[in-house]
Amino acid sequence: MSLLTHVLACLFGMGSWVAINGMWVELPLVVTEIPEGWYLPSYLTVLIQMANIGPLFITLMHRFRPGVLDERPVIYCIVGLGIVATFLLAFFWRQTMTIGGSLHSVPLLVLTFLLSVVDCTSSVTFLPFMMRLRPQYLTTYFVGEGLSGLVPALVALTQGVGLVHCQNATLAVVANQTADNATMVGSGELQAIYQPARFSAQVFFVFLSVMMVVSLVAFILLNHHPSVARERKNDLYFSGDLAPGKREQGLSLHAQTPEQKPMISHLESKREAKSSFGKGTYSNLELVFIFVVLAWVNALTNAILPSVQSYSCLPYGNKAYHLAATMAAVANPVACFIAMFLPIRSLFFMGFLTMFGTGFGAYNMAMAALSPCPLLVHSASGTAVIVLAWILFVLSLSYVKVTIGVILRDEGHSALVWCGAVVQLGSMLGAVSMFPLVSVYGLFRSGDACNTKCPM
């Protein structure tokens, strides 16, 4: 294996969801300067689900016109679109237009939709492209995918997004001398003051554009660098002369003696009888289990729990929220590293780990439902538990996602296409189920960062 190829696969994976992840972590700075305000997260949820038209088209092409669509031109197009959209976002995110008598951030919404198309489509194009490399590089790709959330989060922390401090309202009046704040003089209440960012949202979006450029350069080198090309050329598994299924069968038979080949052929025929999907390694029931678990963990990690993270963490304080968000982002690539050195493909262990992570997710959801007065809200132990719950939730379910990706990678190209499609399906179902609960019916309540009073 080549260290250069590992680095390129990681940098390529960082371009998968970096744009949308970056938009989410930048929300506290953006919403204060646009007419949509804190309704923007609801709009983002809808736009991301509308963007699933990209994965739907790719999946249908692979289903009804197999072999016609090559992922590489599609990847060049979507990554190029991501570079342009993030760069334009840096200069036009504040611009507004009047529609129906009210102001709307049309450029921001349109560019965000284009970025959503880019990131959603990456799920069904980046993974199948990784089929061209050795299986070990797929885990490295997942590390990069995890970093696509971690790196923007760390940059946003450096930027100081969303940090507040509590100040006596009377002092705020003296500082601001505004009529609106004058009504709070003598009230004795505290006022949440957002600290100014160290650099602007424009710089942050330019940084996202640079990350997309890095991903594109890594993709170009994965296709054309001599060491990567030589590695594929010298390995029978990656020979382009045979179909994927025949390549794998040919490599397996190549390693056997003539006396063993009839037995291998017999075993292969029995496998094919189990299932027509991929190489026939798993039965139909096992495949249903794998895809249901895949949809479930992506619904939880990509939509359901992120939509209530602020409700579950902010009652414990702003520091608890940022620590939980950052450490959970770190847990994703850490899980990929663990899967790289300790791969366990047991379906039983996968089910156990899924239940383990779901349990911590249920605790996080319960604390969000109890907001603004969750359990142990006034104690350091409560803060430690909620941060630990988020870390273990992301760590366990990220390991499950990587394991399923590696399993389906061994089943062939079409399996990875369906893997990406199910990832998007699970995320969509999770977002659709949570949107009315959070944004329409308002079942979750957030407390004042400075004035919420809860019983001891």
mmCIF file of C-alpha atoms in Angstrom, residues 134 235-238 242 244-256:
data_model
loop_
_atom_site.group_PDB
_atom_site.id
_atom_site.type_symbol
_atom_site.label_atom_id
_atom_site.label_comp_id
_atom_site.label_asym_id
_atom_site.label_seq_id
_atom_site.Cartn_x
_atom_site.Cartn_y
_atom_site.Cartn_z
ATOM 1 C CA ARG A 134 -7.703 -1.545 -2.649
ATOM 2 C CA ASP A 235 -2.909 -5.893 -9.224
ATOM 3 C CA LEU A 236 -5.131 -8.438 -10.951
ATOM 4 C CA TYR A 237 -8.030 -7.398 -8.723
ATOM 5 C CA PHE A 238 -8.154 -3.988 -10.393
ATOM 6 C CA LEU A 242 -13.036 -8.215 -16.570
ATOM 7 C CA PRO A 244 -16.042 -6.818 -11.169
ATOM 8 C CA GLY A 245 -17.661 -10.130 -10.269
ATOM 9 C CA LYS A 246 -15.492 -12.102 -12.702
ATOM 10 C CA ARG A 247 -12.363 -10.250 -11.545
ATOM 11 C CA GLU A 248 -12.969 -11.316 -7.973
ATOM 12 C CA GLN A 249 -13.788 -14.874 -8.982
ATOM 13 C CA GLY A 250 -10.715 -14.998 -11.218
ATOM 14 C CA LEU A 251 -8.458 -13.769 -8.428
ATOM 15 C CA SER A 252 -9.882 -16.372 -6.026
ATOM 16 C CA LEU A 253 -9.410 -19.219 -8.495
ATOM 17 C CA HIS A 254 -5.942 -17.966 -9.385
ATOM 18 C CA ALA A 255 -4.812 -18.642 -5.822
ATOM 19 C CA GLN A 256 -6.106 -22.239 -5.777
#
